[in-house]
Tab-separated table of C-alpha atoms in Angstrom:
chain	number	residue	atom	x	y	z
A	721	MET	CA	160.656	90.091	-86.378
A	722	LYS	CA	164.486	91.981	-85.726
A	723	GLY	CA	162.337	95.356	-85.290
A	724	SER	CA	159.613	93.750	-82.883
A	725	LEU	CA	162.005	92.403	-80.762
A	726	LYS	CA	163.856	95.777	-80.232
A	727	ILE	CA	160.803	97.031	-79.359
A	728	LEU	CA	159.892	94.512	-76.541
A	729	TRP	CA	163.735	94.988	-75.306
A	730	LEU	CA	163.056	98.700	-75.150
A	731	ILE	CA	159.626	98.035	-73.655
A	732	ALA	CA	161.581	95.882	-71.098
A	733	MET	CA	164.264	98.153	-70.397
A	734	LEU	CA	162.036	101.008	-69.821
A	735	ALA	CA	159.646	99.296	-67.493
A	736	PRO	CA	160.342	99.895	-63.462
A	737	LEU	CA	162.431	97.394	-61.886
A	738	THR	CA	160.864	96.046	-58.565
A	739	ALA	CA	162.223	93.261	-56.219
A	740	THR	CA	161.303	91.577	-52.994
A	741	PHE	CA	163.446	91.446	-50.141
A	742	ALA	CA	162.608	89.090	-47.056
A	743	ALA	CA	163.545	91.039	-44.130
A	744	ASP	CA	165.907	89.568	-41.271
A	745	PRO	CA	164.050	88.999	-38.125
A	746	THR	CA	165.068	91.233	-35.178
A	747	GLU	CA	167.969	90.535	-33.261
A	748	PRO	CA	167.426	88.241	-29.696
A	749	VAL	CA	168.174	90.313	-26.100
A	750	ILE	CA	169.505	88.532	-23.247
A	751	THR	CA	167.778	89.536	-20.411
A	752	SER	CA	168.623	86.755	-17.749
A	753	PRO	CA	171.883	86.533	-16.550
A	754	PRO	CA	172.192	89.841	-17.528
A	755	ASP	CA	175.121	91.428	-19.373
A	756	GLY	CA	177.943	91.579	-16.227
A	757	ALA	CA	175.932	88.804	-14.022
A	758	ALA	CA	178.378	86.703	-11.372
A	759	VAL	CA	176.419	83.391	-11.467
A	760	THR	CA	177.402	80.962	-8.303
A	761	VAL	CA	176.084	77.161	-9.450
A	762	GLU	CA	174.996	75.401	-6.592
A	763	GLY	CA	171.961	73.941	-5.187
A	764	GLN	CA	170.447	70.878	-5.913
A	765	ALA	CA	172.045	69.196	-9.703
A	766	SER	CA	167.846	69.339	-10.316
A	767	ASP	CA	167.931	73.294	-9.985
A	768	PRO	CA	166.807	75.141	-12.979
A	769	PHE	CA	169.853	77.329	-14.629
A	770	THR	CA	167.439	79.229	-17.206
A	771	PRO	CA	169.178	81.785	-19.914
A	772	THR	CA	166.151	83.867	-21.393
A	773	TRP	CA	165.889	86.429	-23.925
A	774	THR	CA	163.954	88.976	-25.758
A	775	ALA	CA	161.283	87.448	-28.733
A	776	SER	CA	162.276	88.453	-32.065
A	777	THR	CA	160.488	89.725	-34.625
A	778	ASP	CA	160.136	88.892	-38.217
A	779	ALA	CA	157.829	91.325	-40.473
A	780	ASP	CA	157.601	88.613	-43.097
A	781	GLY	CA	155.588	86.545	-40.416
A	782	ASP	CA	157.971	83.470	-40.433
A	783	VAL	CA	157.834	81.314	-37.316
A	784	LEU	CA	161.031	81.934	-35.702
A	785	ASN	CA	162.958	79.572	-33.879
A	786	TYR	CA	165.952	80.549	-30.917
A	787	THR	CA	169.398	78.523	-29.829
A	788	TRP	CA	170.919	79.604	-27.113
A	789	GLU	CA	174.665	79.700	-27.232
A	790	LEU	CA	177.360	79.535	-24.245
A	791	TRP	CA	181.222	80.544	-25.464
A	792	THR	CA	184.577	81.857	-24.626
A	793	PRO	CA	184.861	85.636	-24.601
A	794	GLY	CA	185.014	86.912	-27.686
A	795	PRO	CA	183.113	84.572	-28.717
A	796	THR	CA	185.717	82.568	-29.883
A	797	THR	CA	184.700	78.973	-28.980
A	798	LEU	CA	181.326	77.439	-28.602
A	799	LEU	CA	180.774	75.802	-25.490
A	800	LEU	CA	177.142	74.987	-25.633
A	801	SER	CA	174.532	75.363	-28.263
A	802	VAL	CA	171.066	74.649	-27.090
A	803	PRO	CA	167.973	74.815	-29.855
A	804	THR	CA	165.127	75.897	-27.935
A	805	GLY	CA	162.405	76.324	-30.735
A	806	THR	CA	159.821	78.775	-30.395
A	807	ALA	CA	160.911	79.308	-26.818
A	808	THR	CA	162.639	82.571	-25.667
A	809	GLN	CA	164.371	80.652	-22.729
A	810	ALA	CA	166.967	77.372	-22.510
A	811	ASP	CA	165.821	74.845	-19.346
A	812	LEU	CA	168.858	73.715	-18.018
A	813	THR	CA	169.887	72.223	-14.736
A	814	MET	CA	172.746	73.609	-12.136
A	815	GLY	CA	173.858	69.889	-12.686
A	816	ALA	CA	174.023	69.968	-16.309
A	817	VAL	CA	176.070	73.556	-16.143
A	818	ARG	CA	178.033	71.909	-13.435
A	819	ASN	CA	179.375	69.095	-15.567
A	820	LEU	CA	180.166	71.422	-18.874
A	821	LEU	CA	182.049	73.540	-16.142
A	822	ASP	CA	184.104	70.283	-15.326
A	823	ALA	CA	184.282	68.859	-18.543
A	824	ASN	CA	186.144	72.438	-19.261
A	825	GLY	CA	188.176	71.977	-16.357
A	826	ILE	CA	186.913	74.037	-13.804
A	827	ASN	CA	186.680	73.026	-10.343
A	828	VAL	CA	184.747	73.894	-7.148
A	829	GLY	CA	185.576	77.419	-6.274
A	830	ASP	CA	187.024	78.226	-9.589
A	831	SER	CA	185.291	80.686	-11.708
A	832	ILE	CA	185.227	81.476	-15.324
A	833	ALA	CA	184.146	84.114	-17.248
A	834	LEU	CA	181.955	83.593	-20.420
A	835	VAL	CA	179.886	85.208	-22.611
A	836	HIS	CA	176.066	83.961	-24.070
A	837	ARG	CA	173.784	84.773	-26.203
A	838	ALA	CA	170.850	83.871	-28.603
A	839	VAL	CA	170.305	82.735	-31.744
A	840	VAL	CA	167.210	83.981	-33.988
A	841	THR	CA	166.246	81.878	-37.356
A	842	ASP	CA	162.978	82.304	-39.788
A	843	GLY	CA	164.470	79.066	-41.872
A	844	ASN	CA	166.200	81.653	-44.481
A	845	VAL	CA	168.591	83.892	-41.859
A	846	ASP	CA	170.260	83.133	-39.260
A	847	VAL	CA	170.956	86.388	-36.528
A	848	PRO	CA	172.770	86.140	-33.546
A	849	GLY	CA	171.937	88.617	-31.125
A	850	PRO	CA	174.334	90.533	-28.982
A	851	THR	CA	176.730	88.603	-26.055
A	852	ALA	CA	176.251	88.967	-22.606
A	853	ASP	CA	179.137	88.395	-20.606
A	854	VAL	CA	178.531	85.819	-17.161
A	855	THR	CA	180.592	85.159	-14.949
A	856	LEU	CA	180.179	81.477	-13.494
A	857	THR	CA	181.401	80.229	-10.396
A	858	LEU	CA	181.381	76.417	-9.228
A	859	ALA	CA	180.084	75.443	-5.722
A	860	ASN	CA	179.854	72.231	-4.278
A	861	LEU	CA	176.217	71.193	-5.158
A	862	GLU	CA	174.346	69.279	-2.751
A	863	PRO	CA	173.435	65.984	-2.722
A	864	THR	CA	170.169	64.200	-3.299
A	865	ALA	CA	168.301	64.107	-0.197
A	866	PRO	CA	167.311	60.272	0.730
A	867	ALA	CA	164.062	59.145	1.293
A	868	ILE	CA	162.728	56.905	4.397
A	869	THR	CA	161.283	53.773	3.076
A	870	ASN	CA	160.712	51.699	6.094
A	871	PRO	CA	159.564	52.533	7.967
A	872	PRO	CA	157.314	54.219	5.556
A	873	ASP	CA	156.348	58.073	6.178
A	874	GLY	CA	153.660	58.323	8.425
A	875	ALA	CA	153.212	55.180	9.383
A	876	ALA	CA	152.878	54.481	13.240
A	877	VAL	CA	155.487	52.289	14.450
A	878	THR	CA	155.329	50.412	18.425
A	879	ILE	CA	158.560	49.298	19.474
A	880	GLN	CA	158.418	46.338	21.147
A	881	GLY	CA	161.160	43.489	22.187
A	882	GLN	CA	164.183	44.001	24.328
A	883	ALA	CA	166.824	46.841	23.891
A	884	SER	CA	169.213	44.349	22.031
A	885	ASP	CA	166.656	43.948	19.470
A	886	PRO	CA	167.579	45.467	16.297
A	887	PHE	CA	165.330	48.692	14.181
A	888	VAL	CA	166.301	48.779	11.082
A	889	PRO	CA	165.041	52.096	9.496
A	890	MET	CA	165.894	51.899	5.604
A	891	TRP	CA	166.437	54.784	2.839
A	892	THR	CA	167.446	55.550	-0.070
A	893	ALA	CA	171.064	56.809	-1.451
A	894	SER	CA	171.870	60.261	-2.116
A	895	VAL	CA	173.586	60.742	-5.185
A	896	ASP	CA	176.167	63.799	-4.860
A	897	PRO	CA	177.322	65.362	-8.432
A	898	GLU	CA	180.777	66.029	-7.529
A	899	GLY	CA	181.298	61.780	-5.900
A	900	ASP	CA	182.042	63.144	-2.399
A	901	LEU	CA	181.652	60.789	0.030
A	902	ILE	CA	178.055	60.589	2.121
A	903	THR	CA	177.440	59.875	5.487
A	904	TYR	CA	174.158	59.368	7.448
A	905	THR	CA	172.272	60.436	10.550
A	906	TRP	CA	168.978	58.875	11.376
A	907	GLU	CA	167.193	60.767	13.818
A	908	LEU	CA	163.854	59.697	15.496
């Protein structure tokens, strides 16, 4: 029996060894805002802010999921991490970016240099893409537009009575992202 074990051991040692290794996904590369971009956070709070990146490939055919990250330069401090599933973009709003900047001490008119990147995972390994520099400048976002509620849009209005009789148009309230005082002017 001892001789049989030695032969099996010798066969096992002489047999070619093969190993299969999983391939990592390729790095996703930021396409927008591109490296070195300056972006002014302005407009309506609901306006889109949509970072995008290239799709990664995976030699193993695994499903790839992404996360978009916004960092202080280095990268050193992670400010925002947005899982996007299989999408190669992060669907954010100017209002969300404004709130993030405000929470980090950035005031209207101020700028901050940051880096952003996409990270891909095949479920086994996370592969961060290269960082792209971006400078964000915080502008005063527009208040939401009021909507006239009385008289309704398109309604025919007949004005009768005395000149001193009240005519009371009504509208929805506007909301200012920075909390500024809003004044209204109604025009006929």
